[in-house]
Amino acid sequence: MAEENKVILHGLGVSPYSKRVELALKVKGIPYEFVEEDLENKSELLLKYNPVHKKIPVLVHNGKPVVESSVILEYIDETWQNGPRFLPHDPYKRAQVRFWASFFQQQVFEAMNTATRTVGETQEKAMKEFYEKLKIFEEGMKSLFPNGTPFDGKNVGLLDIFLCSCFGPYKAQEEALGIKVIDPEKNPLIFSWLNALLEVPAIKELLPPHEKLVELLLFFKNLALKSSAV
Amino acid sequence: MAEENKVILHGLGVSPYSKRVELALKVKGIPYEFVEEDLENKSELLLKYNPVHKKIPVLVHNGKPVVESSVILEYIDETWQNGPRFLPHDPYKRAQVRFWASFFQQQVFEAMNTATRTVGETQEKAMKEFYEKLKIFEEGMKSLFPNGTPFDGKNVGLLDIFLCSCFGPYKAQEEALGIKVIDPEKNPLIFSWLNALLEVPAIKELLPPHEKLVELLLFFKNLALKSSAV
């Protein structure tokens, strides 16, 4: 029976997309096996399970693959319905959470992503955009949760998972980039929200190792420096 | 009571994003008021309801706005649960439908979108990519529905809505572009699936007027021709 319900995640320890799924499994208390993929030399299984995109993360449940982090998150929430849910019950609130999760992904996260892979003026532009988007996101959270922080101290939801997968290791991002990423003065709500989440044991233990992440981000930075010098 | 449940859609008759929502409302049999927006001169209400993106479509239900077509579709399905649902009941099948809807949107539809706004080599490249993606989508549909067509003749689902909103007017696209878009020889499954859907009265009556769409697509084509000549 245990074998039948086996959950395997093909991922990458430092990838925010992969981290998102790990957080979801951990928060729900679902035991899983983690297969660390080498993106330079992807496993046969990964290529078999995700022939269309050939990308991580892939969740394999009962031998059947589920692909794409946002699809996997909904699958986990709908399959393991006991305990806290990632989305609110009310359809209107669900729509609002989905809207802001999509905004976070497509705007905030993408701008940060660009900033970590560029230098000079392009990076400055990306960071400016990042701060603007983050401000809009903070204002959005204020109106969505008028009575306080988005995290109620107990139930970890979709927006919490998105925030942690991207900015859980913000100190490593700040060290590697030499730039303030989450500024308590500019974004007090996000700063305190994120730090409250980082106290949750299931989240804390999943943070990628600080030094390893700094090293990876410095690798991207050097790559960007080299290509800008060409 | 009727006033309380009022549904208003701010959209654009020729926009596939807007069409997607109209199709969803029509298929569910939900009465709605359609407000045609002028994108050169957006209404105060549109800017108020969607201050973040300032875009159509916006669904207003009971005075409260829901934004982004994919979020709106899930909202409609979860709010009006009587009758057929857009997603299957089983979580694994839901995940598969969500995966292919996302593939269709991000790959097939985007390649088509690029093709309608370019000319020459860029357009050729986009069309080549479009055919490749469409083939992958067709193969995906074959494995997802091994016993026949994705449309069962009765229940219009999420993938049906995505397909129709994009390629419902494929004859207008072919006329304006001078290119075969949905080729019955290359993509027999998609061709017969689409044509079966176009027989559904709720879908048929929502097709954008052929001449108006050809005119719009020719406008984009001329714009692309002009900018490529600069």
Short mmCIF file of C-alpha atoms in Angstrom, two decimals:
data_model
loop_
_atom_site.label_atom_id
_atom_site.label_comp_id
_atom_site.label_asym_id
_atom_site.label_seq_id
_atom_site.Cartn_x
_atom_site.Cartn_y
_atom_site.Cartn_z
CA MET A 1 0.00 0.00 0.00
CA ALA A 2 2.83 2.35 0.98
CA GLU A 3 4.61 1.46 -2.28
CA GLU A 4 1.44 2.19 -4.23
CA ASN A 5 1.23 5.69 -2.86
CA LYS A 6 4.91 6.39 -3.42
CA VAL A 7 5.80 10.00 -4.15
CA ILE A 8 9.03 10.85 -5.98
CA LEU A 9 10.15 14.35 -6.89
CA HIS A 10 12.68 14.92 -9.67
CA GLY A 11 14.13 18.34 -8.92
CA LEU A 12 17.08 20.53 -8.17
CA GLY A 13 17.90 21.67 -4.61
CA VAL A 14 18.64 25.26 -5.63
CA SER A 15 15.74 25.75 -8.07
CA PRO A 16 12.82 27.87 -6.81
CA TYR A 17 10.39 25.88 -9.00
CA SER A 18 11.54 22.63 -7.45
CA LYS A 19 11.58 24.21 -3.98
CA ARG A 20 7.96 25.24 -4.42
CA VAL A 21 6.92 21.59 -4.78
CA GLU A 22 9.14 20.42 -1.90
CA LEU A 23 7.59 23.08 0.34
CA ALA A 24 4.10 21.95 -0.63
CA LEU A 25 4.87 18.29 0.16
CA LYS A 26 6.60 19.14 3.43
CA VAL A 27 3.81 21.46 4.59
CA LYS A 28 1.21 18.75 3.88
CA GLY A 29 3.38 16.18 5.69
CA ILE A 30 3.63 13.92 2.62
CA PRO A 31 6.71 11.63 2.67
CA TYR A 32 8.63 11.73 -0.61
CA GLU A 33 11.84 10.66 -2.23
CA PHE A 34 13.91 13.44 -3.79
CA VAL A 35 15.90 12.73 -6.96
CA GLU A 36 18.45 15.48 -7.56
CA GLU A 37 18.78 15.97 -11.31
CA ASP A 38 21.93 17.04 -13.13
CA LEU A 39 20.73 19.53 -15.74
CA GLU A 40 23.83 18.91 -17.86
CA ASN A 41 23.04 15.23 -17.92
CA LYS A 42 19.32 14.68 -17.32
CA SER A 43 18.17 11.25 -16.20
CA GLU A 44 16.40 8.87 -18.57
CA LEU A 45 13.44 8.95 -16.21
CA LEU A 46 13.14 12.74 -16.34
CA LEU A 47 13.12 12.66 -20.15
CA LYS A 48 10.57 9.87 -20.10
CA TYR A 49 8.27 11.63 -17.61
CA ASN A 50 8.48 15.07 -19.19
CA PRO A 51 9.10 14.52 -22.92
CA VAL A 52 7.49 17.86 -23.86
CA HIS A 53 9.55 20.28 -21.75
CA LYS A 54 12.34 17.97 -20.45
CA LYS A 55 12.44 20.13 -17.33
CA ILE A 56 12.27 19.78 -13.57
CA PRO A 57 10.23 19.61 -11.38
CA VAL A 58 8.37 16.39 -12.09
CA LEU A 59 6.27 14.77 -9.38
CA VAL A 60 5.74 11.04 -9.77
CA HIS A 61 2.81 9.69 -7.78
CA ASN A 62 1.83 6.01 -8.07
CA GLY A 63 4.17 5.84 -11.06
CA LYS A 64 2.32 8.63 -12.91
CA PRO A 65 4.07 11.92 -13.69
CA VAL A 66 2.71 15.41 -13.02
CA VAL A 67 4.59 18.27 -14.67
CA GLU A 68 4.96 22.06 -14.13
CA SER A 69 5.22 23.50 -10.65
CA SER A 70 1.89 25.35 -10.64
CA VAL A 71 0.04 22.29 -11.96
CA ILE A 72 1.80 20.09 -9.38
CA LEU A 73 0.80 22.42 -6.53
CA GLU A 74 -2.89 22.22 -7.44
CA TYR A 75 -2.55 18.43 -7.85
CA ILE A 76 -1.05 18.05 -4.38
CA ASP A 77 -3.73 20.24 -2.84
CA GLU A 78 -6.55 18.35 -4.56
CA THR A 79 -5.13 14.86 -3.92
CA TRP A 80 -4.23 15.24 -0.24
CA GLN A 81 -7.30 17.09 1.01
CA ASN A 82 -6.82 16.32 4.70
CA GLY A 83 -5.47 19.16 6.77
CA PRO A 84 -4.94 22.73 5.62
CA ARG A 85 -5.58 23.65 1.99
CA PHE A 86 -3.37 25.91 -0.11
CA LEU A 87 -6.31 27.89 -1.49
CA PRO A 88 -9.21 29.44 0.45
CA HIS A 89 -12.62 27.76 0.22
CA ASP A 90 -14.52 30.77 -1.14
CA PRO A 91 -14.32 31.01 -4.99
CA TYR A 92 -13.83 34.79 -4.94
CA LYS A 93 -10.96 34.60 -2.47
CA ARG A 94 -9.45 31.73 -4.48
CA ALA A 95 -9.57 33.94 -7.59
CA GLN A 96 -7.80 36.75 -5.75
CA VAL A 97 -5.07 34.41 -4.47
CA ARG A 98 -4.62 32.95 -7.96
CA PHE A 99 -4.39 36.45 -9.44
CA TRP A 100 -1.66 37.54 -7.02
CA ALA A 101 0.23 34.25 -7.31
CA SER A 102 0.30 34.77 -11.08
CA PHE A 103 1.40 38.41 -10.64
CA PHE A 104 4.14 37.33 -8.25
CA GLN A 105 5.37 34.66 -10.66
CA GLN A 106 5.22 36.64 -13.88
CA GLN A 107 6.28 40.04 -12.64
CA VAL A 108 8.10 40.02 -9.28
CA PHE A 109 9.92 36.72 -9.71
CA GLU A 110 10.79 37.29 -13.37
CA ALA A 111 12.31 40.72 -12.66
CA MET A 112 14.43 39.18 -9.87
CA ASN A 113 15.44 36.37 -12.20
CA THR A 114 16.65 38.88 -14.80
CA ALA A 115 18.56 40.81 -12.13
CA THR A 116 20.49 37.71 -11.06
CA ARG A 117 21.59 36.99 -14.62
CA THR A 118 22.68 40.46 -15.71
CA VAL A 119 25.10 43.23 -14.72
CA GLY A 120 25.44 46.99 -15.18
CA GLU A 121 22.60 49.00 -16.66
CA THR A 122 20.47 45.96 -17.54
CA GLN A 123 20.66 44.79 -13.94
CA GLU A 124 19.86 48.27 -12.62
CA LYS A 125 16.80 48.39 -14.86
CA ALA A 126 15.69 44.94 -13.73
CA MET A 127 16.13 45.87 -10.06
CA LYS A 128 14.17 49.10 -10.53
CA GLU A 129 11.38 47.09 -12.10
CA PHE A 130 11.66 44.50 -9.34
CA TYR A 131 11.19 47.14 -6.59
CA GLU A 132 8.20 48.63 -8.42
CA LYS A 133 6.54 45.23 -8.84
CA LEU A 134 7.30 44.25 -5.26
CA LYS A 135 5.63 47.47 -4.07
CA ILE A 136 2.52 46.69 -6.12
CA PHE A 137 2.54 43.18 -4.65
CA GLU A 138 2.86 44.56 -1.11
CA GLU A 139 -0.08 46.93 -1.68
CA GLY A 140 -2.05 44.02 -3.13
CA MET A 141 -1.39 41.95 -0.02
CA LYS A 142 -2.53 44.85 2.19
CA SER A 143 -5.86 45.02 0.43
CA LEU A 144 -6.24 41.21 0.34
CA PHE A 145 -5.47 40.83 4.05
CA PRO A 146 -6.73 44.07 5.59
CA ASN A 147 -6.48 42.71 9.13
CA GLY A 148 -2.81 41.85 9.19
CA THR A 149 -0.23 39.59 7.59
CA PRO A 150 -1.06 37.07 4.83
CA PHE A 151 0.35 34.25 7.01
CA ASP A 152 -1.88 33.45 9.98
CA GLY A 153 0.93 31.66 11.84
CA LYS A 154 -0.57 28.23 11.17
CA ASN A 155 -1.87 27.47 7.71
CA VAL A 156 0.78 27.77 4.96
CA GLY A 157 -0.99 28.68 1.71
CA LEU A 158 -0.18 29.16 -1.96
CA LEU A 159 1.14 32.72 -1.63
CA ASP A 160 3.32 31.72 1.33
CA ILE A 161 4.84 28.93 -0.75
CA PHE A 162 5.47 31.24 -3.70
CA LEU A 163 7.11 33.86 -1.48
CA CYS A 164 9.37 31.35 0.31
CA SER A 165 10.45 29.49 -2.80
CA CYS A 166 11.65 32.74 -4.31
CA PHE A 167 12.87 34.82 -1.35
CA GLY A 168 13.43 32.27 1.41
CA PRO A 169 17.16 32.57 0.73
CA TYR A 170 17.09 36.39 0.32
CA LYS A 171 20.23 36.76 2.44
CA ALA A 172 22.20 34.67 -0.07
CA GLN A 173 20.72 36.75 -2.91
CA GLU A 174 21.75 39.96 -1.15
CA GLU A 175 25.27 38.70 -0.48
CA ALA A 176 25.84 37.53 -4.06
CA LEU A 177 24.26 40.52 -5.78
CA GLY A 178 25.52 43.13 -3.34
CA ILE A 179 22.04 44.64 -3.43
CA LYS A 180 19.26 44.89 -0.85
CA VAL A 181 16.53 42.51 -2.04
CA ILE A 182 13.93 42.57 0.72
CA ASP A 183 14.23 45.93 2.45
CA PRO A 184 12.34 46.21 5.79
CA GLU A 185 11.94 49.96 5.25
CA LYS A 186 10.61 49.81 1.71
CA ASN A 187 8.55 46.62 2.12
CA PRO A 188 7.77 46.21 5.83
CA LEU A 189 4.84 43.82 5.24
CA ILE A 190 6.80 41.46 2.97
CA PHE A 191 9.83 41.58 5.27
CA SER A 192 7.87 40.59 8.38
CA TRP A 193 5.69 38.10 6.49
CA LEU A 194 8.73 36.34 5.02
CA ASN A 195 10.57 36.25 8.34
CA ALA A 196 7.53 34.81 10.11
CA LEU A 197 7.41 32.05 7.49
CA LEU A 198 11.12 31.32 7.87
CA GLU A 199 10.44 30.38 11.50
CA VAL A 200 8.15 27.51 10.41
CA PRO A 201 10.22 24.29 10.89
CA ALA A 202 9.05 22.65 7.62
CA ILE A 203 10.14 25.76 5.71
CA LYS A 204 13.36 26.38 7.64
CA GLU A 205 14.73 22.92 6.95
CA LEU A 206 14.16 23.27 3.22
CA LEU A 207 16.19 26.44 2.70
CA PRO A 208 18.98 25.76 0.20
CA PRO A 209 22.44 25.82 1.84
CA HIS A 210 23.51 29.49 2.04
CA GLU A 211 27.07 29.03 0.75
CA LYS A 212 26.03 26.80 -2.15
CA LEU A 213 23.42 29.30 -3.32
CA VAL A 214 25.81 32.27 -3.02
CA GLU A 215 28.27 30.29 -5.13
CA LEU A 216 25.62 29.57 -7.80
CA LEU A 217 24.48 33.19 -7.94
CA LEU A 218 28.09 34.37 -8.23
CA PHE A 219 28.52 31.90 -11.09
CA PHE A 220 25.56 33.51 -12.93
CA LYS A 221 26.96 36.97 -12.16
CA ASN A 222 30.38 36.08 -13.60
CA LEU A 223 28.73 34.58 -16.65
CA ALA A 224 26.83 37.85 -17.18
CA LEU A 225 30.04 39.87 -16.65
CA LYS A 226 31.88 37.79 -19.23
CA SER A 227 29.15 38.01 -21.85
CA SER A 228 28.79 41.77 -21.31
CA ALA A 229 32.55 42.16 -21.83
CA VAL A 230 32.46 40.39 -25.21
CA MET B 1 -31.99 39.04 -6.25
CA ALA B 2 -31.34 39.08 -9.99
CA GLU B 3 -29.55 42.43 -9.59
CA GLU B 4 -27.38 40.94 -6.84
CA ASN B 5 -26.14 38.16 -9.07
CA LYS B 6 -25.46 40.49 -11.97
CA VAL B 7 -22.61 39.46 -14.26
CA ILE B 8 -20.84 42.04 -16.43
CA LEU B 9 -17.95 41.33 -18.76
CA HIS B 10 -15.60 44.11 -19.88
CA GLY B 11 -14.03 42.77 -23.04
CA LEU B 12 -13.34 43.08 -26.73
CA GLY B 13 -15.34 41.14 -29.31
CA VAL B 14 -12.28 40.17 -31.36
CA SER B 15 -9.96 39.29 -28.45
CA PRO B 16 -9.36 35.56 -27.85
CA TYR B 17 -8.86 36.22 -24.12
CA SER B 18 -12.19 37.94 -23.90
CA LYS B 19 -13.81 35.29 -26.12
CA ARG B 20 -12.62 32.59 -23.74
CA VAL B 21 -14.66 34.13 -20.92
CA GLU B 22 -17.73 34.70 -23.13
CA LEU B 23 -17.60 31.06 -24.23
CA ALA B 24 -17.40 29.93 -20.59
CA LEU B 25 -20.42 32.05 -19.60
CA LYS B 26 -22.44 30.99 -22.61
CA VAL B 27 -21.66 27.29 -22.18
CA LYS B 28 -22.73 27.45 -18.53
CA GLY B 29 -25.89 29.35 -19.51
CA ILE B 30 -25.07 32.36 -17.33
CA PRO B 31 -26.77 35.58 -18.49
CA TYR B 32 -24.33 38.50 -18.72
CA GLU B 33 -23.98 42.03 -19.93
CA PHE B 34 -21.09 42.65 -22.34
CA VAL B 35 -19.28 46.00 -22.22
CA GLU B 36 -17.18 46.46 -25.36
CA GLU B 37 -14.04 48.36 -24.37
CA ASP B 38 -12.14 50.77 -26.60
CA LEU B 39 -8.47 49.96 -25.97
CA GLU B 40 -7.43 53.43 -27.15
CA ASN B 41 -9.74 54.96 -24.60
CA LYS B 42 -10.36 52.53 -21.76
CA SER B 43 -13.37 53.11 -19.55
CA GLU B 44 -13.00 54.50 -16.02
CA LEU B 45 -14.58 51.29 -14.77
CA LEU B 46 -12.00 49.07 -16.47
CA LEU B 47 -9.16 51.10 -14.91
CA LYS B 48 -10.87 50.94 -11.54
CA TYR B 49 -11.51 47.19 -11.70
CA ASN B 50 -8.08 46.23 -13.03
CA PRO B 51 -5.65 48.88 -11.75
CA VAL B 52 -2.66 46.50 -11.90
CA HIS B 53 -2.79 45.43 -15.56
CA LYS B 54 -5.44 47.81 -16.97
CA LYS B 55 -6.44 45.07 -19.40
CA ILE B 56 -9.48 43.19 -20.58
CA PRO B 57 -11.13 40.81 -19.81
CA VAL B 58 -12.59 41.76 -16.43
CA LEU B 59 -15.59 39.87 -15.07
CA VAL B 60 -17.69 41.78 -12.56
CA HIS B 61 -19.91 39.58 -10.42
CA ASN B 62 -22.01 41.10 -7.64
CA GLY B 63 -19.99 44.29 -8.14
CA LYS B 64 -16.69 42.53 -7.47
CA PRO B 65 -14.04 42.25 -10.22
CA VAL B 66 -12.21 39.09 -11.27
CA VAL B 67 -9.22 39.61 -13.53
CA GLU B 68 -7.17 37.48 -16.01
CA SER B 69 -8.89 35.03 -18.32
CA SER B 70 -7.49 31.84 -16.77
CA VAL B 71 -8.40 33.01 -13.25
CA ILE B 72 -11.87 34.03 -14.46
CA LEU B 73 -12.47 30.60 -16.04
CA GLU B 74 -11.69 28.78 -12.78
CA TYR B 75 -13.87 31.31 -10.90
CA ILE B 76 -16.82 30.69 -13.21
CA ASP B 77 -16.42 26.92 -12.91
CA GLU B 78 -16.21 27.02 -9.12
CA THR B 79 -19.02 29.54 -8.63
CA TRP B 80 -21.60 28.01 -10.96
CA GLN B 81 -21.18 24.34 -10.11
CA ASN B 82 -24.50 23.14 -11.49
CA GLY B 83 -24.30 21.36 -14.77
CA PRO B 84 -21.13 20.34 -16.61
CA ARG B 85 -17.76 21.34 -15.18
CA PHE B 86 -14.81 22.61 -17.23
CA LEU B 87 -12.31 20.32 -15.51
CA PRO B 88 -12.64 16.56 -14.89
CA HIS B 89 -13.35 15.40 -11.34
CA ASP B 90 -10.25 13.22 -10.93
CA PRO B 91 -7.19 15.21 -9.69
CA TYR B 92 -4.79 13.42 -12.05
CA LYS B 93 -6.94 14.10 -15.09
CA ARG B 94 -7.37 17.73 -13.94
CA ALA B 95 -3.57 18.05 -13.78
CA GLN B 96 -3.25 16.70 -17.32
CA VAL B 97 -5.88 19.10 -18.67
CA ARG B 98 -4.21 22.02 -16.86
CA PHE B 99 -0.83 21.02 -18.29
CA TRP B 100 -2.11 20.92 -21.86
CA ALA B 101 -4.13 24.12 -21.46
CA SER B 102 -0.94 25.84 -20.31
CA PHE B 103 1.03 24.32 -23.21
CA PHE B 104 -1.63 25.45 -25.66
CA GLN B 105 -1.61 28.98 -24.26
CA GLN B 106 2.12 29.48 -23.90
CA GLN B 107 3.33 27.64 -26.97
CA VAL B 108 0.68 27.08 -29.65
CA PHE B 109 -1.25 30.32 -29.14
CA GLU B 110 1.85 32.48 -28.67
CA ALA B 111 3.46 31.19 -31.89
CA MET B 112 0.22 31.98 -33.76
CA ASN B 113 0.11 35.41 -32.15
CA THR B 114 3.64 36.15 -33.36
CA ALA B 115 2.78 34.93 -36.85
CA THR B 116 -0.17 37.32 -37.13
CA ARG B 117 2.00 40.30 -36.18
CA THR B 118 5.02 39.66 -38.40
CA VAL B 119 5.95 39.20 -42.06
CA GLY B 120 8.73 37.63 -44.09
CA GLU B 121 11.31 35.43 -42.41
CA THR B 122 10.12 36.17 -38.88
CA GLN B 123 6.63 35.06 -39.81
CA GLU B 124 7.92 31.94 -41.54
CA LYS B 125 9.88 31.03 -38.42
CA ALA B 126 6.84 31.62 -36.23
CA MET B 127 4.64 29.49 -38.50
CA LYS B 128 7.21 26.67 -38.49
CA GLU B 129 7.24 26.79 -34.70
CA PHE B 130 3.44 26.95 -34.66
CA TYR B 131 3.11 23.76 -36.76
CA GLU B 132 5.63 21.95 -34.56
CA LYS B 133 3.83 22.94 -31.37
CA LEU B 134 0.44 22.12 -32.85
CA LYS B 135 1.72 18.64 -33.73
CA ILE B 136 2.94 18.11 -30.15
CA PHE B 137 -0.46 19.30 -28.92
CA GLU B 138 -2.26 16.91 -31.27
CA GLU B 139 -0.12 13.98 -30.07
CA GLY B 140 -0.81 15.05 -26.47
CA MET B 141 -4.55 15.02 -27.12
CA LYS B 142 -4.28 11.53 -28.63
CA SER B 143 -2.65 10.17 -25.50
CA LEU B 144 -5.02 12.08 -23.20
CA PHE B 145 -8.13 10.86 -25.04
CA PRO B 146 -7.14 7.43 -26.38
CA ASN B 147 -10.72 6.52 -27.24
CA GLY B 148 -11.53 9.33 -29.60
CA THR B 149 -11.93 13.09 -29.76
CA PRO B 150 -11.42 15.38 -26.74
CA PHE B 151 -14.98 16.73 -27.16
CA ASP B 152 -17.61 14.18 -26.23
CA GLY B 153 -20.35 15.99 -28.16
CA LYS B 154 -22.01 17.28 -24.99
CA ASN B 155 -19.80 18.67 -22.23
CA VAL B 156 -17.66 21.65 -23.33
CA GLY B 157 -14.52 21.70 -21.18
CA LEU B 158 -11.48 23.87 -20.62
CA LEU B 159 -9.48 22.59 -23.60
CA ASP B 160 -12.48 23.01 -25.88
CA ILE B 161 -12.81 26.63 -24.76
CA PHE B 162 -9.09 27.31 -25.29
CA LEU B 163 -9.18 25.76 -28.77
CA CYS B 164 -12.29 27.67 -29.87
CA SER B 165 -11.20 31.04 -28.47
CA CYS B 166 -8.00 30.81 -30.50
CA PHE B 167 -8.96 28.92 -33.68
CA GLY B 168 -12.74 29.24 -33.82
CA PRO B 169 -12.21 31.85 -36.55
CA TYR B 170 -9.44 29.92 -38.34
CA LYS B 171 -10.97 30.63 -41.73
CA ALA B 172 -10.54 34.37 -41.14
CA GLN B 173 -6.96 33.76 -40.01
CA GLU B 174 -6.24 31.74 -43.15
CA GLU B 175 -7.79 34.38 -45.39
CA ALA B 176 -5.85 37.26 -43.83
CA LEU B 177 -2.52 35.48 -43.53
CA GLY B 178 -2.74 33.60 -46.82
CA ILE B 179 -1.51 30.52 -44.93
CA LYS B 180 -3.15 27.23 -43.96
CA VAL B 181 -3.65 27.41 -40.18
CA ILE B 182 -5.57 24.24 -39.35
CA ASP B 183 -4.71 21.69 -42.00
CA PRO B 184 -6.94 18.56 -42.03
CA GLU B 185 -4.08 16.51 -43.47
CA LYS B 186 -1.42 17.57 -40.97
CA ASN B 187 -3.69 17.79 -37.93
CA PRO B 188 -6.73 15.57 -38.56
CA LEU B 189 -7.65 15.30 -34.88
CA ILE B 190 -7.57 19.05 -34.23
CA PHE B 191 -9.40 19.75 -37.49
CA SER B 192 -12.29 17.39 -36.71
CA TRP B 193 -12.36 18.34 -33.00
CA LEU B 194 -12.57 22.07 -33.85
CA ASN B 195 -15.23 21.57 -36.49
CA ALA B 196 -17.34 19.47 -34.13
CA LEU B 197 -17.16 22.29 -31.57
CA LEU B 198 -18.13 24.89 -34.14
CA GLU B 199 -21.45 23.07 -34.56
CA VAL B 200 -22.37 23.74 -30.90
CA PRO B 201 -24.93 26.61 -30.99
CA ALA B 202 -23.45 28.46 -27.95
CA ILE B 203 -20.05 28.46 -29.65
CA LYS B 204 -21.31 29.20 -33.17
CA GLU B 205 -23.12 32.35 -32.12
CA LEU B 206 -20.02 33.74 -30.42
CA LEU B 207 -17.68 33.58 -33.40
CA PRO B 208 -16.37 37.06 -34.17
CA PRO B 209 -17.75 38.42 -37.47
CA HIS B 210 -15.57 36.99 -40.26
CA GLU B 211 -15.11 40.25 -42.22
CA LYS B 212 -14.30 42.31 -39.12
CA LEU B 213 -11.63 39.85 -38.01
CA VAL B 214 -10.06 39.61 -41.47
CA GLU B 215 -9.91 43.41 -41.46
CA LEU B 216 -8.20 43.48 -38.05
CA LEU B 217 -5.68 40.81 -39.01
CA LEU B 218 -4.88 42.65 -42.24
CA PHE B 219 -4.36 45.80 -40.16
CA PHE B 220 -1.75 43.94 -38.03
CA LYS B 221 -0.16 42.53 -41.19
CA ASN B 222 0.16 45.99 -42.75
CA LEU B 223 1.60 47.34 -39.51
CA ALA B 224 4.22 44.58 -39.58
CA LEU B 225 4.95 45.25 -43.26
CA LYS B 226 5.45 48.97 -42.55
CA SER B 227 7.76 48.43 -39.60
CA SER B 228 9.79 45.81 -41.47
CA ALA B 229 10.24 48.30 -44.34
CA VAL B 230 11.70 50.98 -41.99
#
